[in-house]
Amino acid sequence: MPDTLPDLWPEIETENIVTPLAILRFQAGQLRTKTKGLIEAVVRTVSVSDDSVFHELVVIAPALDRYEYVIGTFKHAQHLVYPVRVQSESTETCFCSTQEELLEAVSAILRSEKVRSVISSLIAQSRDVNQLTNSSGAK
Amino acid sequence: MNSEITFLFWNVNRRPLASLVGEIAREKSVDVVILAESDGDDTAYIESLTNQTGRAFNKPYANSDKIDVFTHLPRDSVRPVYDHASRRMTVRRLVLEKTDLLLVALHFQSKVNWSDQDQAGEAGNLCREVCRLEDEHGHQRTIVVGDFNMNPFEPGMTSCHGFHAVMTKAIAQKNRRMVSGSDYRFFYNPSWNHFGDRTPGPAGTHYYAPGKPIQFYWNHFDQLLLRPSLLPYFHDDFAVLDRCGERSLLSQHGQPDETVGSDHLPILFRLQFSSSAETLNHA
């Protein structure tokens, strides 16, 4: 046996690993500020029976009886955060093997015409409801 | 108040059926029309429904691309609650004079692309969402209707991990059952009463006959599920429609005629709220 054995492990990233949940929560947290409090987003997580985890990115309009619109679903194994299956009405279903790929996929969803138009529409309706509430309260 | 409310669900298979849907709405006094696989011509549907029934139909706001809901009820009576375009499900709150309901409409993934196991798994996901929304709204006055792409006897429809929909009112009225320490709510599925020849209507809602060893020919993919708290208001007013006026929706072979209608037959159901509606809010 030689005096020293080689270390066969590759370089392992310990600092910059970001889970899908963290990526989604961060994006969700931005929406309230961006829409001046009119629209919120949350990440809803459920464990499903086949040992996988399911996250939903949900847009909520508080003024519209908390109407919910699910803009994307993200599924990965219970003990393996990548790859993630990304499913959305606004983009093609895809599998992301890294956080960089996931960031790209989430960006495509958030910037899609469908999501923009839903959010614009919810903002407009929320403003209407708020104005109605304010004017009836002022009487 | 709305003493009764009549619903029509139809997977119209992208056929231009606005005129026919309007005729059925007039003939059956339909209040809420729910369509899957519409051709997207909302204006044609609104015009036809309004002209034929004499009631001003509208399409209340929601973001459900795969399911369309039209009604002559005031816009504010059909409020959006939840949309999940990928999951092909939309949830609306029906606000009636003395109560409100949750209306879940869906078009489930087809057997062409999804296995029975895939469908059963997704049924569980959808049902969890329905239970969560019921909890948030504080009641279980829930209607689920749509093209489930599963028969009433399949695991996705019957399993406690799926829709947990049973064949008799008596069982459904037990409300729930425990399985392995967890509590699961029942749905009642009246489609169980509509199989085969000894029914008033056709043997199913969809006919399909590929050369496979196991073949049902007729399928009841288009179904209605009701929570037990709505059963006092459901008097078996559920029908698979095979004609509109004098016009048959079936071919000479007795199968859905796509040259007249769709490859699916429409389903019609009605809830009747008597003067006891006051108590409905507490059901």
CSV table of C-alpha atoms in Angstrom, one decimal, chain B residues 19-266:
chain,number,residue,atom,x,y,z
B,19,SER,CA,-75.6,27.5,-31.6
B,20,LEU,CA,-76.3,24.0,-30.2
B,21,VAL,CA,-75.2,25.0,-26.7
B,22,GLY,CA,-77.6,28.0,-26.9
B,23,GLU,CA,-80.4,25.7,-27.9
B,24,ILE,CA,-79.7,23.3,-25.1
B,25,ALA,CA,-79.5,26.2,-22.6
B,26,ARG,CA,-82.9,27.4,-23.8
B,27,GLU,CA,-84.5,24.0,-23.8
B,28,LYS,CA,-83.2,23.0,-20.3
B,29,SER,CA,-83.2,26.5,-18.7
B,30,VAL,CA,-79.5,26.3,-18.0
B,31,ASP,CA,-78.0,28.9,-15.6
B,32,VAL,CA,-74.4,28.0,-15.8
B,33,VAL,CA,-72.6,26.6,-18.9
B,34,ILE,CA,-69.2,25.0,-18.4
B,35,LEU,CA,-67.2,24.0,-21.5
B,36,ALA,CA,-64.0,22.0,-22.0
B,37,GLU,CA,-62.1,22.2,-25.2
B,38,SER,CA,-64.0,25.2,-26.5
B,39,ASP,CA,-63.0,26.6,-29.9
B,40,GLY,CA,-62.2,29.9,-28.1
B,41,ASP,CA,-65.0,31.9,-29.7
B,42,ASP,CA,-66.4,33.3,-26.5
B,43,THR,CA,-68.4,36.0,-28.4
B,44,ALA,CA,-70.2,33.3,-30.4
B,45,TYR,CA,-71.2,31.5,-27.2
B,46,ILE,CA,-72.3,34.6,-25.4
B,47,GLU,CA,-74.4,35.8,-28.3
B,48,SER,CA,-76.0,32.4,-28.9
B,49,LEU,CA,-76.7,31.8,-25.2
B,50,THR,CA,-78.2,35.4,-24.8
B,51,ASN,CA,-80.2,35.3,-28.1
B,52,GLN,CA,-81.6,31.8,-27.5
B,53,THR,CA,-82.5,32.1,-23.8
B,54,GLY,CA,-83.4,35.8,-23.7
B,55,ARG,CA,-81.1,36.2,-20.7
B,56,ALA,CA,-77.9,38.2,-20.8
B,57,PHE,CA,-75.1,35.6,-20.5
B,58,ASN,CA,-71.5,36.7,-19.7
B,59,LYS,CA,-68.2,35.1,-19.1
B,60,PRO,CA,-67.1,36.0,-15.6
B,61,TYR,CA,-63.4,36.9,-15.2
B,62,ALA,CA,-60.9,34.0,-14.5
B,63,ASN,CA,-57.7,32.7,-16.0
B,64,SER,CA,-58.8,29.3,-16.9
B,65,ASP,CA,-57.7,28.8,-20.5
B,66,LYS,CA,-58.9,25.2,-20.7
B,67,ILE,CA,-62.3,25.6,-19.1
B,68,ASP,CA,-64.9,28.2,-20.0
B,69,VAL,CA,-67.8,29.2,-17.7
B,70,PHE,CA,-70.7,31.2,-19.0
B,71,THR,CA,-73.7,32.4,-16.9
B,72,HIS,CA,-76.6,34.8,-16.9
B,73,LEU,CA,-76.2,35.2,-13.2
B,74,PRO,CA,-74.8,38.6,-12.2
B,75,ARG,CA,-71.0,38.7,-12.8
B,76,ASP,CA,-70.5,39.1,-9.1
B,77,SER,CA,-72.3,35.8,-8.5
B,78,VAL,CA,-69.5,33.7,-10.1
B,79,ARG,CA,-66.3,34.9,-8.5
B,80,PRO,CA,-62.8,33.5,-9.4
B,81,VAL,CA,-61.2,31.6,-6.5
B,82,TYR,CA,-58.4,29.5,-8.0
B,83,ASP,CA,-57.0,28.8,-11.4
B,84,HIS,CA,-54.3,26.3,-12.3
B,85,ALA,CA,-54.0,26.3,-16.1
B,86,SER,CA,-51.5,23.4,-16.2
B,87,ARG,CA,-53.7,21.3,-14.0
B,88,ARG,CA,-56.7,22.2,-16.1
B,89,MET,CA,-58.8,23.1,-13.1
B,90,THR,CA,-60.7,26.3,-12.3
B,91,VAL,CA,-62.5,27.0,-9.0
B,92,ARG,CA,-65.3,29.6,-8.7
B,93,ARG,CA,-67.4,30.8,-5.8
B,94,LEU,CA,-71.1,30.8,-6.7
B,95,VAL,CA,-72.7,33.5,-4.6
B,96,LEU,CA,-76.4,32.8,-4.4
B,97,GLU,CA,-78.9,34.9,-2.4
B,98,LYS,CA,-78.7,33.0,0.9
B,99,THR,CA,-75.6,30.8,0.5
B,100,ASP,CA,-72.6,30.2,-1.6
B,101,LEU,CA,-71.0,27.1,-3.2
B,102,LEU,CA,-67.6,26.2,-4.5
B,103,LEU,CA,-67.7,25.1,-8.2
B,104,VAL,CA,-64.7,23.1,-9.3
B,105,ALA,CA,-64.6,22.5,-13.1
B,106,LEU,CA,-61.9,20.5,-14.6
B,107,HIS,CA,-60.6,18.8,-17.7
B,108,PHE,CA,-58.3,16.0,-16.6
B,109,GLN,CA,-55.3,14.8,-18.6
B,110,SER,CA,-56.1,12.2,-21.3
B,111,LYS,CA,-55.3,8.5,-21.2
B,112,VAL,CA,-53.5,9.1,-24.5
B,113,ASN,CA,-50.6,10.7,-22.6
B,114,TRP,CA,-51.1,9.7,-19.0
B,115,SER,CA,-51.2,6.2,-17.5
B,116,ASP,CA,-53.9,5.2,-14.9
B,117,GLN,CA,-51.2,5.7,-12.2
B,118,ASP,CA,-50.4,9.1,-13.5
B,119,GLN,CA,-54.0,10.1,-13.4
B,120,ALA,CA,-54.6,8.6,-9.9
B,121,GLY,CA,-51.6,10.6,-8.5
B,122,GLU,CA,-52.8,13.8,-10.0
B,123,ALA,CA,-56.3,13.2,-8.8
B,124,GLY,CA,-54.9,13.1,-5.3
B,125,ASN,CA,-53.1,16.5,-5.9
B,126,LEU,CA,-56.3,18.1,-7.1
B,127,CYS,CA,-58.4,16.7,-4.3
B,128,ARG,CA,-55.9,18.1,-1.7
B,129,GLU,CA,-56.3,21.5,-3.3
B,130,VAL,CA,-60.1,21.2,-3.2
B,131,CYS,CA,-59.9,20.2,0.5
B,132,ARG,CA,-57.6,23.2,1.2
B,133,LEU,CA,-59.9,25.6,-0.5
B,134,GLU,CA,-62.9,24.1,1.4
B,135,ASP,CA,-61.0,24.7,4.7
B,136,GLU,CA,-60.2,28.3,3.7
B,137,HIS,CA,-63.8,29.0,2.7
B,138,GLY,CA,-65.1,27.3,5.9
B,139,HIS,CA,-67.6,24.9,4.2
B,140,GLN,CA,-67.8,21.8,2.1
B,141,ARG,CA,-70.7,22.8,-0.3
B,142,THR,CA,-68.6,21.7,-3.2
B,143,ILE,CA,-69.5,20.7,-6.7
B,144,VAL,CA,-66.8,19.1,-8.9
B,145,VAL,CA,-67.7,18.7,-12.6
B,146,GLY,CA,-65.8,18.0,-15.7
B,147,ASP,CA,-64.2,15.6,-18.1
B,148,PHE,CA,-62.2,13.4,-15.7
B,149,ASN,CA,-60.9,11.1,-18.5
B,150,MET,CA,-61.4,8.3,-16.0
B,151,ASN,CA,-64.4,6.1,-15.4
B,152,PRO,CA,-66.2,6.3,-12.0
B,153,PHE,CA,-64.7,2.9,-11.0
B,154,GLU,CA,-61.0,3.8,-11.6
B,155,PRO,CA,-58.6,4.3,-8.7
B,156,GLY,CA,-58.2,8.1,-9.3
B,157,MET,CA,-62.0,8.5,-8.8
B,158,THR,CA,-62.5,6.0,-6.0
B,159,SER,CA,-59.4,5.9,-3.9
B,160,CYS,CA,-59.2,7.9,-0.7
B,161,HIS,CA,-56.0,9.3,-2.1
B,162,GLY,CA,-57.9,10.4,-5.2
B,163,PHE,CA,-61.4,12.0,-5.4
B,164,HIS,CA,-62.8,9.4,-3.0
B,165,ALA,CA,-66.2,9.4,-4.9
B,166,VAL,CA,-68.7,6.7,-4.0
B,167,MET,CA,-71.6,5.2,-5.7
B,168,THR,CA,-74.5,5.7,-3.2
B,169,LYS,CA,-75.8,8.6,-1.3
B,170,ALA,CA,-76.0,6.5,1.9
B,171,ILE,CA,-72.2,5.9,1.9
B,172,ALA,CA,-71.4,9.5,1.0
B,173,GLN,CA,-73.6,10.7,3.8
B,174,LYS,CA,-71.2,9.2,6.3
B,175,ASN,CA,-69.2,12.2,5.2
B,176,ARG,CA,-65.7,10.8,5.8
B,177,ARG,CA,-63.7,7.8,6.7
B,178,MET,CA,-60.4,7.0,8.4
B,179,VAL,CA,-57.8,5.1,6.5
B,180,SER,CA,-54.5,4.3,8.2
B,181,GLY,CA,-55.1,7.0,10.7
B,182,SER,CA,-55.9,9.7,8.2
B,183,ASP,CA,-59.3,11.3,7.6
B,184,TYR,CA,-60.7,11.5,4.0
B,185,ARG,CA,-63.9,13.3,2.9
B,186,PHE,CA,-66.4,11.6,0.6
B,187,PHE,CA,-67.9,12.8,-2.7
B,188,TYR,CA,-71.1,11.3,-4.1
B,189,ASN,CA,-70.8,10.3,-7.8
B,190,PRO,CA,-74.2,9.9,-9.5
B,191,SER,CA,-72.6,8.7,-12.7
B,192,TRP,CA,-72.5,5.2,-11.2
B,193,ASN,CA,-76.3,5.1,-11.9
B,194,HIS,CA,-75.9,5.7,-15.6
B,195,PHE,CA,-74.0,2.7,-16.9
B,196,GLY,CA,-75.3,0.3,-19.6
B,197,ASP,CA,-78.6,-0.4,-21.1
B,198,ARG,CA,-80.9,0.0,-18.1
B,199,THR,CA,-80.6,3.7,-17.9
B,200,PRO,CA,-82.9,6.4,-19.3
B,201,GLY,CA,-80.1,7.8,-21.5
B,202,PRO,CA,-77.1,6.5,-23.4
B,203,ALA,CA,-74.7,4.0,-21.8
B,204,GLY,CA,-72.0,6.6,-21.2
B,205,THR,CA,-70.8,10.0,-22.3
B,206,HIS,CA,-67.9,8.9,-24.6
B,207,TYR,CA,-67.5,6.0,-26.9
B,208,TYR,CA,-64.1,4.6,-27.7
B,209,ALA,CA,-63.3,1.2,-29.2
B,210,PRO,CA,-59.6,0.6,-29.9
B,211,GLY,CA,-58.5,-3.1,-30.5
B,212,LYS,CA,-57.3,-3.7,-26.9
B,213,PRO,CA,-58.1,-6.8,-24.8
B,214,ILE,CA,-60.0,-4.9,-22.2
B,215,GLN,CA,-62.6,-2.6,-23.7
B,216,PHE,CA,-65.6,-0.9,-22.1
B,217,TYR,CA,-66.7,0.8,-25.4
B,218,TRP,CA,-68.8,3.3,-23.4
B,219,ASN,CA,-67.1,5.4,-20.8
B,220,HIS,CA,-68.5,7.8,-18.2
B,221,PHE,CA,-65.6,10.3,-18.4
B,222,ASP,CA,-67.9,13.3,-17.9
B,223,GLN,CA,-69.0,13.3,-14.3
B,224,LEU,CA,-70.5,15.3,-11.4
B,225,LEU,CA,-69.2,14.9,-7.8
B,226,LEU,CA,-71.1,16.4,-4.9
B,227,ARG,CA,-70.1,16.7,-1.3
B,228,PRO,CA,-72.6,15.2,1.1
B,229,SER,CA,-73.7,18.6,2.4
B,230,LEU,CA,-75.2,19.3,-1.0
B,231,LEU,CA,-77.2,16.1,-1.2
B,232,PRO,CA,-80.4,17.5,0.4
B,233,TYR,CA,-80.5,19.9,-2.6
B,234,PHE,CA,-79.8,17.2,-5.2
B,235,HIS,CA,-82.9,15.3,-6.3
B,236,ASP,CA,-81.2,13.0,-8.8
B,237,ASP,CA,-81.5,15.7,-11.5
B,238,PHE,CA,-78.6,14.4,-13.5
B,239,ALA,CA,-78.8,13.4,-17.1
B,240,VAL,CA,-76.5,12.5,-20.0
B,241,LEU,CA,-78.1,14.4,-22.9
B,242,ASP,CA,-78.4,12.6,-26.2
B,243,ARG,CA,-80.6,15.0,-28.0
B,244,CYS,CA,-81.5,18.7,-28.3
B,245,GLY,CA,-85.1,19.2,-29.3
B,246,GLU,CA,-85.7,16.9,-32.2
B,247,ARG,CA,-82.0,16.7,-33.1
B,248,SER,CA,-80.2,13.6,-31.9
B,249,LEU,CA,-76.6,13.9,-30.7
B,250,LEU,CA,-76.1,10.2,-31.6
B,251,SER,CA,-75.2,8.7,-34.9
B,252,GLN,CA,-77.3,5.9,-36.5
B,253,HIS,CA,-75.0,3.5,-34.6
B,254,GLY,CA,-76.0,5.1,-31.3
B,255,GLN,CA,-72.6,6.7,-30.7
B,256,PRO,CA,-71.8,10.4,-30.2
B,257,ASP,CA,-72.2,12.0,-33.6
B,258,GLU,CA,-69.3,14.5,-34.2
B,259,THR,CA,-71.0,15.9,-37.3
B,260,VAL,CA,-73.8,17.2,-35.1
B,261,GLY,CA,-72.1,17.6,-31.6
B,262,SER,CA,-68.9,16.4,-30.1
B,263,ASP,CA,-67.2,13.1,-29.3
B,264,HIS,CA,-68.5,13.5,-25.8
B,265,LEU,CA,-72.1,13.9,-24.7
B,266,PRO,CA,-73.2,16.8,-22.5
